[in-house]
Amino acid sequence: MINKSRIFSKKAGISYFEIAILIISSFAFCYFVSEADKIIESMNDSKPSIENKSGNKKLIMILGFFSRWIERSKINLVSAEQNVSLEFSREAVGNLALNCCPLLKNNAVCQDVVNNQCGERCAVACLPTRCEQTSNCQQGCCFDSDEGICSNSVPKESCERNSGTWSSDRNCNMQECSLGCCVLGRNALFITETRCEKLSVFYNYLQDFRPNIRTEIGCLALSEQQEEGACLTSRGCKFLTKTDCLRMNGNANYFYPNSLCSNPLLNTTCTKQNSTSCIEGKDEVYWIDSCGNRENIYSSNREESWNNGSVLNKENSCSSISENCGNCNRFLGSICGKEGNKFACKSLDCKNAPDSIGKKDRKNGESWCVYQSYIGEGKDVVGSRHYKYYCLDGEVKVEACGDYRTGICVENEIEIGSGNKFSNSACRINRASECESYNIKKDGEKAKEKDDRMKRECLENEDCETRELNFGLGYKFEICSPKYPIGFNLNSEDAEINKKICNQASFKCVKVMTKKISGWECVSGCDCDTEKFTKQMNEWCISVGDCGGKANILGEVTDFGYSVIKGERISLEKYKEYAKPVEGQRAVPGNFSGLLSSKYGWGAGKGPGDYSLEDASNSVMLATAGLAGTALVSGAIAVGIHGGISAISFSLAGGVTPLLSWGATSGVFAGIGNAAIGAAIGAVVGYVVAKLFGLEGDAVLAVVGVGAAAGVAAGVLASPSLIGGGAAICAGPHLLICAVIALVIIALVAGLMKLLGIGKVKKINVQFNCEPWQAVRGGENCGKCKELNKDGLQPCTKYRCQSLGQTCQLINEGTRNEECVDINPNDINPPIIKPWEGFISEGYKYSEITDESFKISGNNGECLTEFSPILFGIITNEPSQCKMDSVHTENLDDMEFYFGDSNLYKTNHSMAFNVPSFDAISSELREQLEQEELGQMDSIILDRLGNLTYYLRCVDKKGNSNIREYSIRTCVNPGKDLTSPYVVSSIPVNNGFIPMNKTEAELKIFVSEPANCRFGSVDSGYESLMNNFSCETGLEDSDLYGWPCSANLTGLNSAENKVYIKCKDQPWLPDENTSRNTMQNSQIITIKKAETSLVIAGIEPNATLTFGREPTSATLKVYTSGGAENGKAICSYSFSGWENMIEMRNTYSSQSSQIFDMLMRGNYNVYIRCRDIAGDEATGMTNLNINIDNVPPRIIRVYNRQGLKIITNEDSVCVYTNRTCFYNWENGTGMTGIEREHNFDFVSGEKYYIKCKDIWNNKPDECSMVIRAT
Amino acid sequence: MIENKRGQLAIFIIIAVVIAAVLIILFYPKIRTIVSSSPQVRLQDCMEDSIQEALKNASLHGGSMNPVNAIYYNGEKIEYLCYTNQYYQTCSIQQPLLRQHVEREILQFIGSQARKCVDSVKADLQKKGYRVSSSSNDVSVQISPDNLKVIFPGITISGESGSENYDRLEIKYKTKIYDLIMLTTSILNWEAHYGDADTTTYMLYYPKIKVEKYKQEDGSKIYILTHESKDKFVFATRSLSWPPGYGLGQTYIPVKV
């Protein structure tokens, strides 16, 4: 029997205490053992110097990091250098104020120029609008009535000044410009009717214009089908076409179709097959008779080729191409030519034509791509270009695709029998610029929707590919990147812009580690600080453009194009291989049917195969993509840091409720139930205690676990049945004591965990910076630019020259003496560094300036204030690249950071300081460092802040760098932080809009220093504001604009919703600590909502439209109203559905319009979507029916009633003559009447030849009807 | 004896030939003058070099003698016939009615020489005692298929034996520039509409003309059309150009001449 009084005696209490100590000490023993190992390891590795102690190194790293953070944040500071802002929005593009200059100083007419360039570039006064909005510079169709030629896209004034006839249809979709087939003797030309008339007169032919032949190839084929034969004249026999014979003889009576002049039946003096010859305009070798007339195609089988004096057409002639047969074919690679004194089929094929690798025989007409390096996968090397080679008439010719890889060469092969292939290639635009834009999340898009859309759009664009990035838990995502990176202008003038492009692929990866009982363990981003991360990032970086570490066209690799902080650098050896082309590698043409379908409404097989990218919106989209990297960063960080803790919280919450719902009635179940309830209670209690101690992660779990165990113990003690019956020990009046004991145990365990540091979180911020690629220093290889032109078809270009070395430049451009040379061959002097006088934040100055250093201090010599950004700079006497470090180094390449976070070669270099306070640094380090590292930390921090020195070196393009370091010294005020924080920026911006139907929005603000922030809908003191932001407070957690805080706003019901924000700095201190500075005045962010929703008020046209020819033009107009800005919206359209919408040409207003100039007949559904600034959307649809009337009117009734009456089937005008059907319209006599009724007076017995034409000028080739009036 | 006679004969023949040759040499200019006294022929001779030079200048520089809106290529200034200073935009045609423009340029170039030639012919005729009158001094140039015509106003030549009236005097110079100009117009239309033109197709359709296209660094293109008769026409376009990089912040390029 258990004696209850002994259980609760003093002795018993001591025993319990000793048991607890034993339990705890076992944990402590393990901990001390493991930490001892670490100390031993670190002692073995470290040198006995204060520089290398972990705490000092961390301080150095933190201080170094600030520079980089501040460099990025200098967007908010006045900078004299940068003219291009990252915030390059659509509105900014629209507001560039392009004005129309009717005449530039260089004589170019009607050009849009930026308004501040008018004085410099325009010869006359600029007009305050774009050229297409003016009357004189509006582009249209210019008709030359003399030649019968139409020119499209001609400014009105220019056309009329040259006596042309102008019309507003820019694409000349007019009847006068209709092309048809004009037969001129043996030739046929695809021209307008007016031109046919002119040429017929010139060559003295009867006009023979065939409007029904609507293709050039059809017209050319017609020329081959002209009926030929023997034409007997007074001077003998001539082999001519019927038309020519008619012209010669005046009639066709002496024309013998399909007969040769040597035909014995004609009784001519011409004898057959006298010789052979080539004939102008013909590919084949022909027999010639003794009169000099052409006969049939030569064959050694004379009888067969003579064909009894009849014409033998090409298809039935001999077919083998040999010296025995003259049936040459240009398109198949041969043509008549003289070899010695014989005529034979000469091969037009190209033997040993150059290819990307080696040589290959090519057929006449074949075209193929030649590449200078590996292509695709983002690996095209710097300086490379794509070329289209083609074989024509035995010669290999070249067409270079757009330089800087703005154009790529695409190729496909077709089988032509016997295993032979025929290549066809073309240069087309590289759509790389669209790839990065697919990564941008659209308003209202959820993460999964965004991923699906990105993948779909990326795969649809043949020039893009998806790329998986995986750096461990929390960092697995896919992005869309270009296959063929676009090249950059490597000159300094574009350097800053190139930097912004490359920075898209900069990325911060946070490796989060928590301290567990077993030691530090990585919970997310585990590969961030490994080569795997750097390798993947560099692959992404090089695909964006000429960025990152990669090779040039010579295979020279440089790694100046990327930097990785706290990560591993990689070897770039394998990138040298990419400078060599790979056999068989080709870029594919791509399927543009989707694009053409949605943009032009073309179905498969309709319309010509050309396209043009009229929208400049690609460039605009990219402008905002600079923030894409940031978005990814913040998203990934959220997962990385909070993921682990969220998981724990979830399991906790999930665990509690179900258990609490248990009820138990029976004894056993009661026991189990009690135990369960006890565990639940213990868990909740444990959680509360853990929070009191500020523990996180494993520490929470451990405490909860203990709490649960303690709860179970208490529960068990309270449950008699589980212990083998008997009364529950902890039941009744003893329950309180049991609870106290449980609490004591829990508190003891919690305290122990705290001491051991279990649950501490350590973050390693690994930063990969993608920078513009830099050529090797110097100019040793400039001369190789010409050598790379092996086959003489790839001359040196500026881009290729610049890629060969920093000092390589193409001189004498545009002359016959173009050459790539080293422009600084004799430069041996390193750059001279000086402070940038006049460029420093107000209140500060450069002092103690020597040739080797200077100091930055306040105007009165005081130190810098903490958390106060200061902009300053240095200048060099020649363009140079500068690097810095906070410790001494042997040479420039050993230095860790680029000055001003820029690897560019320039003369003016700027940078910003924003040093945190002593308290901030101290607090941060205490969290990060181990216990033994904390000693002397405060004095080290103070010492450092009082004497901050950065060491600097610069190198010029020739490679000359400073041997001795240049130093920049400053100090930070070690006193108290007296400055309150402020809000730097917000998303959405102040007075931003949210959609009308939304009442919630996410608000993100960026604060100037680590802080806690709160907000409310009423302006009040910080303490009174009830809602908290979730803020990043680690010193290295700063984002582009500062330390981010986010919150979800709810209850946004009004048109204007004001949010009052206040922040308090020094978040590492307790809330009530009086040394914390609070914002006095609230930052107010106003979130607006539209009062009415955006609607599409009208769409035009919505009907059947009839035109006389196709393709034709029509203008789509969309009217919008309501919404945030009274109908102002961006409207997009598509012919193929709600996907792949294309922005309308004229939009961002309440009336949007788009001209379709390539419409074919058919029924089109046009889908329209409009979106305003608040994100409100309106959709609509219209049906467009295009009808083409290209058939001449028909006469459907003729009758006699006071004159001859004619009824046509459509509105028309009619003329008549009594001579022949073959007359020009102008020579006919017009009939009276309107619309479909026409009449004229006739003479009985006369024959009348009538022609009618409709409003589209459709008229018959001959006549509509021949009438004999009786 | 016979040999002596043969020898004599030979000498006489030789002397006769020599005398004839001397006479020809002495009187050749007069003979030539008689043969070429037609004013048309005189003008043709006088204008030949000038026309050739004018044609060469115009055709190698995009149709203008001194192009201003031009780009340098191989040391020559080539005029932009279709141009935009923007990126991503198709060009607008700078010289619509190109044939007429070339005619004007050639006329401007040969104008003074033409007047000199006319004056020279008139003076010669007047020296010979003829009276020469002309309706006007206007000269015109016409480019047509196969040739270039320079048309002078009509003159009337009157003398003792009567008068001769020429309605107009026409000089023809064989050239294929008309075909090249027409092909150029077609290429310009494609450039203005689509931003590019395919050279291979043109060469397959018109085998007598070679079409070469050279893309420049700033997106400009130089077209060189060469007829099998060796006549050439060279011009430049700038249409639908893509800037290097992504063109952020760029909507135009500096003018380059």
CSV table of N, CA, C and O in Angstrom, one decimal, chain A residues 106 108-109 111-112 117 121 139 144 146-147 149-153 162 170-171 195 202-203 216 220 280 330 388 392 399 404 406 433 486-488 497 501 544 610 814 1145 1158, chain B residues 68-69 73-75 83-86 89-90 92-94 97 99-100 104 145 178 182 185 189-190 192-194 200 203 205-208 213 215 217 243 245-246 248 252 255:
chain,number,residue,atom,x,y,z
A,106,ASN,N,18.7,65.9,-91.5
A,106,ASN,CA,19.3,65.0,-92.5
A,106,ASN,C,18.4,64.7,-93.7
A,106,ASN,O,18.7,63.8,-94.5
A,108,ALA,N,15.5,63.5,-93.8
A,108,ALA,CA,14.4,62.5,-93.6
A,108,ALA,C,13.1,63.1,-93.4
A,108,ALA,O,13.0,64.1,-92.6
A,109,VAL,N,12.1,62.6,-94.0
A,109,VAL,CA,10.8,63.3,-93.9
A,109,VAL,C,9.9,62.5,-92.9
A,109,VAL,O,10.0,61.3,-92.7
A,111,GLN,N,9.4,62.1,-89.3
A,111,GLN,CA,9.9,61.2,-88.3
A,111,GLN,C,9.5,61.7,-86.9
A,111,GLN,O,9.5,62.9,-86.7
A,112,ASP,N,9.2,60.7,-86.1
A,112,ASP,CA,8.9,61.0,-84.7
A,112,ASP,C,10.2,61.2,-83.9
A,112,ASP,O,11.1,60.3,-84.0
A,117,GLN,N,14.6,66.7,-78.3
A,117,GLN,CA,15.6,66.6,-79.3
A,117,GLN,C,15.2,67.4,-80.5
A,117,GLN,O,15.9,67.5,-81.5
A,121,ARG,N,17.6,68.2,-83.9
A,121,ARG,CA,17.5,67.3,-85.0
A,121,ARG,C,16.5,67.8,-86.1
A,121,ARG,O,16.6,67.3,-87.2
A,139,GLN,N,0.6,58.6,-93.0
A,139,GLN,CA,1.1,57.6,-94.0
A,139,GLN,C,-0.1,57.0,-94.7
A,139,GLN,O,-1.1,56.7,-94.2
A,144,ASP,N,1.4,56.3,-108.4
A,144,ASP,CA,2.1,57.0,-109.5
A,144,ASP,C,1.3,56.7,-110.8
A,144,ASP,O,1.4,55.6,-111.3
A,146,ASP,N,1.5,57.7,-113.7
A,146,ASP,CA,2.3,57.6,-114.9
A,146,ASP,C,2.9,56.2,-115.1
A,146,ASP,O,2.8,55.6,-116.1
A,147,GLU,N,3.4,55.7,-114.0
A,147,GLU,CA,3.9,54.3,-114.0
A,147,GLU,C,2.9,53.2,-113.7
A,147,GLU,O,3.1,52.1,-114.0
A,149,ILE,N,2.2,52.6,-110.5
A,149,ILE,CA,2.8,51.9,-109.4
A,149,ILE,C,2.3,52.4,-108.1
A,149,ILE,O,2.0,53.7,-108.0
A,150,CYS,N,2.0,51.6,-107.1
A,150,CYS,CA,1.5,52.0,-105.8
A,150,CYS,C,2.7,51.8,-104.8
A,150,CYS,O,3.3,50.8,-104.8
A,151,SER,N,2.9,52.8,-103.9
A,151,SER,CA,3.8,52.7,-102.9
A,151,SER,C,3.1,52.9,-101.5
A,151,SER,O,2.4,53.8,-101.4
A,152,ASN,N,3.3,51.9,-100.6
A,152,ASN,CA,2.6,52.1,-99.3
A,152,ASN,C,3.5,52.8,-98.3
A,152,ASN,O,4.7,53.0,-98.5
A,153,SER,N,2.8,53.2,-97.2
A,153,SER,CA,3.5,53.9,-96.1
A,153,SER,C,4.2,55.2,-96.6
A,153,SER,O,5.4,55.4,-96.3
A,162,ASN,N,5.5,65.2,-105.0
A,162,ASN,CA,6.1,64.5,-106.2
A,162,ASN,C,5.0,64.2,-107.2
A,162,ASN,O,5.3,63.4,-108.1
A,170,ARG,N,-3.1,53.0,-96.0
A,170,ARG,CA,-1.6,52.9,-95.9
A,170,ARG,C,-1.1,51.7,-96.7
A,170,ARG,O,0.0,51.7,-97.2
A,171,ASN,N,-1.9,50.6,-96.7
A,171,ASN,CA,-1.4,49.4,-97.3
A,171,ASN,C,-1.8,49.2,-98.8
A,171,ASN,O,-1.7,48.1,-99.3
A,195,ARG,N,-0.1,50.1,-115.4
A,195,ARG,CA,1.3,49.8,-115.8
A,195,ARG,C,1.3,48.9,-117.0
A,195,ARG,O,2.2,49.1,-117.9
A,202,PHE,N,4.5,50.9,-124.9
A,202,PHE,CA,6.0,51.0,-125.1
A,202,PHE,C,6.5,49.9,-126.0
A,202,PHE,O,7.3,50.1,-126.9
A,203,TYR,N,6.1,48.7,-125.7
A,203,TYR,CA,6.6,47.5,-126.5
A,203,TYR,C,5.7,47.2,-127.7
A,203,TYR,O,6.0,46.2,-128.4
A,216,GLU,N,1.8,36.0,-108.4
A,216,GLU,CA,3.0,36.2,-109.3
A,216,GLU,C,3.4,34.9,-110.0
A,216,GLU,O,3.7,34.9,-111.2
A,220,LEU,N,3.8,34.0,-113.9
A,220,LEU,CA,5.0,33.5,-114.5
A,220,LEU,C,4.7,32.2,-115.2
A,220,LEU,O,5.3,32.0,-116.3
A,280,GLU,N,17.6,33.3,-124.9
A,280,GLU,CA,17.4,34.3,-123.8
A,280,GLU,C,16.1,34.1,-123.2
A,280,GLU,O,15.1,34.0,-123.8
A,330,ARG,N,16.5,25.4,-114.1
A,330,ARG,CA,17.2,26.3,-113.1
A,330,ARG,C,16.9,25.9,-111.7
A,330,ARG,O,17.7,25.9,-110.8
A,388,LYS,N,22.6,33.3,-93.0
A,388,LYS,CA,21.9,32.5,-93.9
A,388,LYS,C,22.8,32.5,-95.2
A,388,LYS,O,23.1,33.5,-95.8
A,392,LEU,N,23.1,30.2,-105.4
A,392,LEU,CA,22.3,30.8,-106.5
A,392,LEU,C,23.2,30.8,-107.7
A,392,LEU,O,24.2,31.5,-107.7
A,399,GLU,N,23.4,36.1,-96.4
A,399,GLU,CA,22.6,37.1,-95.9
A,399,GLU,C,22.8,37.0,-94.4
A,399,GLU,O,22.4,36.0,-93.7
A,404,TYR,N,24.0,41.3,-83.2
A,404,TYR,CA,23.7,41.1,-81.8
A,404,TYR,C,22.6,40.1,-81.5
A,404,TYR,O,21.9,40.0,-80.5
A,406,THR,N,19.8,39.8,-82.7
A,406,THR,CA,18.4,40.2,-82.8
A,406,THR,C,17.7,39.4,-83.8
A,406,THR,O,16.5,39.4,-83.8
A,433,SER,N,13.2,38.6,-76.2
A,433,SER,CA,12.8,39.6,-75.3
A,433,SER,C,11.4,39.3,-74.6
A,433,SER,O,11.1,39.9,-73.6
A,486,ILE,N,20.1,37.6,-76.5
A,486,ILE,CA,20.3,38.7,-77.4
A,486,ILE,C,21.6,39.4,-76.9
A,486,ILE,O,21.9,39.5,-75.7
A,487,GLY,N,22.4,39.8,-77.9
A,487,GLY,CA,23.7,40.4,-77.6
A,487,GLY,C,23.5,41.9,-77.2
A,487,GLY,O,22.5,42.5,-77.5
A,488,PHE,N,24.6,42.4,-76.6
A,488,PHE,CA,24.5,43.8,-76.1
A,488,PHE,C,25.5,44.6,-76.9
A,488,PHE,O,26.5,44.1,-77.4
A,497,ILE,N,22.3,50.3,-68.9
A,497,ILE,CA,21.1,49.6,-69.4
A,497,ILE,C,21.4,48.1,-69.4
A,497,ILE,O,20.5,47.3,-68.9
A,501,ILE,N,19.5,44.9,-67.3
A,501,ILE,CA,18.9,43.7,-67.9
A,501,ILE,C,19.5,42.5,-67.2
A,501,ILE,O,18.8,41.6,-66.9
A,544,VAL,N,20.1,35.4,-70.3
A,544,VAL,CA,19.4,36.6,-70.3
A,544,VAL,C,19.9,37.5,-71.5
A,544,VAL,O,19.2,38.2,-72.1
A,610,ASP,N,4.3,36.0,-94.3
A,610,ASP,CA,5.2,37.0,-93.6
A,610,ASP,C,4.4,37.5,-92.4
A,610,ASP,O,3.3,37.3,-92.2
A,814,GLY,N,32.2,52.0,-92.1
A,814,GLY,CA,31.6,52.5,-93.3
A,814,GLY,C,32.5,52.8,-94.5
A,814,GLY,O,32.1,53.1,-95.6
A,1145,ARG,N,-3.3,48.6,-81.0
A,1145,ARG,CA,-2.2,49.5,-81.3
A,1145,ARG,C,-2.4,50.9,-80.6
A,1145,ARG,O,-1.5,51.5,-80.1
A,1158,MET,N,-4.7,42.9,-93.1
A,1158,MET,CA,-4.4,41.7,-93.9
A,1158,MET,C,-5.6,40.7,-93.8
A,1158,MET,O,-5.5,39.5,-93.7
B,68,VAL,N,21.6,63.2,-98.6
B,68,VAL,CA,21.8,63.8,-97.3
B,68,VAL,C,21.4,62.7,-96.2
B,68,VAL,O,22.1,62.4,-95.3
B,69,ASN,N,20.2,62.2,-96.4
B,69,ASN,CA,19.7,61.2,-95.5
B,69,ASN,C,20.3,59.9,-95.9
B,69,ASN,O,19.7,59.1,-96.7
B,73,TYR,N,28.7,53.3,-96.7
B,73,TYR,CA,28.9,51.9,-96.9
B,73,TYR,C,30.1,51.8,-97.9
B,73,TYR,O,30.0,52.4,-99.1
B,74,ASN,N,31.1,51.1,-97.5
B,74,ASN,CA,32.3,51.0,-98.4
B,74,ASN,C,32.8,52.4,-98.9
B,74,ASN,O,33.2,52.5,-100.1
B,75,GLY,N,32.7,53.4,-98.1
B,75,GLY,CA,33.2,54.7,-98.4
B,75,GLY,C,32.3,55.5,-99.2
B,75,GLY,O,32.6,56.7,-99.6
B,83,TYR,N,12.8,54.8,-94.6
B,83,TYR,CA,13.6,55.1,-93.4
B,83,TYR,C,12.6,55.4,-92.2
B,83,TYR,O,11.6,55.9,-92.3
B,84,THR,N,13.1,54.9,-91.0
B,84,THR,CA,12.5,55.3,-89.8
B,84,THR,C,13.7,55.4,-88.8
B,84,THR,O,14.6,54.6,-88.8
B,85,ASN,N,13.6,56.4,-87.9
B,85,ASN,CA,14.6,56.5,-86.9
B,85,ASN,C,14.3,55.8,-85.6
B,85,ASN,O,15.0,55.8,-84.7
B,86,GLN,N,13.1,55.1,-85.6
B,86,GLN,CA,12.7,54.4,-84.5
B,86,GLN,C,13.1,52.9,-84.5
B,86,GLN,O,13.4,52.4,-85.6
B,89,GLN,N,9.7,49.8,-85.6
B,89,GLN,CA,8.7,50.4,-86.5
B,89,GLN,C,9.1,50.1,-88.0
B,89,GLN,O,10.3,50.1,-88.3
B,90,THR,N,8.1,50.0,-88.8
B,90,THR,CA,8.4,49.8,-90.2
B,90,THR,C,8.7,51.2,-90.8
B,90,THR,O,8.3,52.2,-90.2
B,92,SER,N,9.0,54.5,-93.5
B,92,SER,CA,8.1,55.2,-94.4
B,92,SER,C,9.0,55.6,-95.7
B,92,SER,O,10.2,55.9,-95.5
B,93,ILE,N,8.3,55.5,-96.8
B,93,ILE,CA,9.1,55.7,-98.0
B,93,ILE,C,9.5,57.1,-98.2
B,93,ILE,O,8.6,58.0,-98.2
B,94,GLN,N,10.7,57.4,-98.4
B,94,GLN,CA,11.2,58.7,-98.5
B,94,GLN,C,11.2,59.3,-99.9
B,94,GLN,O,11.1,60.5,-100.1
B,97,LEU,N,7.6,57.6,-106.1
B,97,LEU,CA,7.9,58.0,-107.5
B,97,LEU,C,9.4,58.1,-107.8
B,97,LEU,O,9.9,59.2,-108.2
B,99,ARG,N,11.4,56.8,-109.9
B,99,ARG,CA,11.9,57.0,-111.3
B,99,ARG,C,11.9,58.5,-111.6
B,99,ARG,O,12.9,59.0,-112.2
B,100,GLN,N,10.9,59.2,-111.3
B,100,GLN,CA,10.8,60.6,-111.6
B,100,GLN,C,11.9,61.3,-110.8
B,100,GLN,O,12.5,62.3,-111.3
B,104,ARG,N,15.0,63.6,-112.3
B,104,ARG,CA,15.3,64.9,-111.9
B,104,ARG,C,16.7,65.1,-111.5
B,104,ARG,O,17.4,66.1,-111.9
B,145,PRO,N,12.1,51.5,-120.2
B,145,PRO,CA,12.7,50.2,-120.3
B,145,PRO,C,13.8,50.2,-121.4
B,145,PRO,O,13.6,50.7,-122.5
B,178,TYR,N,15.9,51.2,-115.6
B,178,TYR,CA,14.5,51.2,-115.4
B,178,TYR,C,14.0,50.0,-114.6
B,178,TYR,O,13.3,50.1,-113.7
B,182,MET,N,12.3,49.7,-110.9
B,182,MET,CA,11.0,49.1,-110.6
B,182,MET,C,11.2,48.0,-109.5
B,182,MET,O,10.3,47.9,-108.7
B,185,THR,N,11.4,49.7,-106.2
B,185,THR,CA,10.1,50.1,-105.7
B,185,THR,C,9.4,48.9,-105.0
B,185,THR,O,8.8,49.1,-104.0
B,189,ASN,N,8.4,48.6,-101.0
B,189,ASN,CA,7.0,48.3,-100.5
B,189,ASN,C,7.0,47.2,-99.5
B,189,ASN,O,6.3,47.3,-98.5
B,190,TRP,N,7.8,46.2,-99.7
B,190,TRP,CA,7.9,45.1,-98.7
B,190,TRP,C,8.6,45.6,-97.4
B,190,TRP,O,8.2,45.3,-96.3
B,192,ALA,N,8.5,48.6,-96.3
B,192,ALA,CA,7.6,49.5,-95.6
B,192,ALA,C,6.4,48.8,-94.9
B,192,ALA,O,5.9,49.2,-93.9
B,193,HIS,N,6.0,47.7,-95.6
B,193,HIS,CA,4.9,46.9,-95.0
B,193,HIS,C,5.3,45.9,-94.0
B,193,HIS,O,4.8,45.8,-92.9
B,194,TYR,N,6.3,45.1,-94.4
B,194,TYR,CA,6.7,44.0,-93.5
B,194,TYR,C,8.0,44.1,-92.8
B,194,TYR,O,8.3,43.4,-91.9
B,200,THR,N,16.1,36.2,-102.2
B,200,THR,CA,16.1,34.9,-103.0
B,200,THR,C,14.9,34.8,-103.9
B,200,THR,O,15.1,34.5,-105.1
B,203,MET,N,15.3,37.0,-107.0
B,203,MET,CA,16.3,36.4,-107.9
B,203,MET,C,15.8,35.2,-108.7
B,203,MET,O,16.1,35.0,-109.8
B,205,TYR,N,12.6,34.9,-109.4
B,205,TYR,CA,11.6,35.4,-110.4
B,205,TYR,C,12.2,36.2,-111.5
B,205,TYR,O,11.8,36.2,-112.6
B,206,TYR,N,13.3,36.9,-111.2
B,206,TYR,CA,14.0,37.7,-112.2
B,206,TYR,C,15.4,37.3,-112.3
B,206,TYR,O,16.3,38.0,-111.7
B,207,PRO,N,15.7,36.3,-113.0
B,207,PRO,CA,17.0,35.7,-113.0
B,207,PRO,C,18.1,36.6,-113.6
B,207,PRO,O,19.3,36.4,-113.3
B,208,LYS,N,17.7,37.7,-114.2
B,208,LYS,CA,18.7,38.5,-114.8
B,208,LYS,C,19.3,39.5,-113.8
B,208,LYS,O,20.2,40.2,-114.1
B,213,LYS,N,21.8,41.9,-100.2
B,213,LYS,CA,21.4,42.7,-99.1
B,213,LYS,C,22.4,42.5,-97.9
B,213,LYS,O,22.8,41.4,-97.6
B,215,LYS,N,23.1,43.6,-94.0
B,215,LYS,CA,22.5,44.2,-92.8
B,215,LYS,C,23.6,44.9,-92.0
B,215,LYS,O,24.6,44.3,-91.8
B,217,GLU,N,25.0,47.2,-88.6
B,217,GLU,CA,24.9,47.0,-87.1
B,217,GLU,C,23.7,47.7,-86.5
B,217,GLU,O,23.1,47.2,-85.6
B,243,PRO,N,16.9,46.8,-81.6
B,243,PRO,CA,18.2,47.3,-80.9
B,243,PRO,C,19.0,46.2,-80.3
B,243,PRO,O,18.4,45.2,-79.9
B,245,GLY,N,20.6,44.4,-77.1
B,245,GLY,CA,20.1,44.3,-75.8
B,245,GLY,C,18.6,44.2,-75.9
B,245,GLY,O,18.0,43.6,-76.9
B,246,TYR,N,17.9,44.8,-75.0
B,246,TYR,CA,16.4,44.8,-75.1
B,246,TYR,C,15.8,46.2,-75.4
B,246,TYR,O,14.7,46.4,-75.3
B,248,LEU,N,15.9,48.9,-73.8
B,248,LEU,CA,15.3,49.7,-72.7
B,248,LEU,C,15.7,51.1,-72.8
B,248,LEU,O,16.9,51.4,-72.9
B,252,TYR,N,14.9,55.6,-80.3
B,252,TYR,CA,15.5,56.2,-81.5
B,252,TYR,C,16.9,55.9,-81.5
B,252,TYR,O,17.5,55.6,-80.5
B,255,VAL,N,21.3,60.1,-85.5
B,255,VAL,CA,21.4,60.1,-87.0
B,255,VAL,C,22.9,59.9,-87.3
B,255,VAL,O,23.8,60.4,-86.7
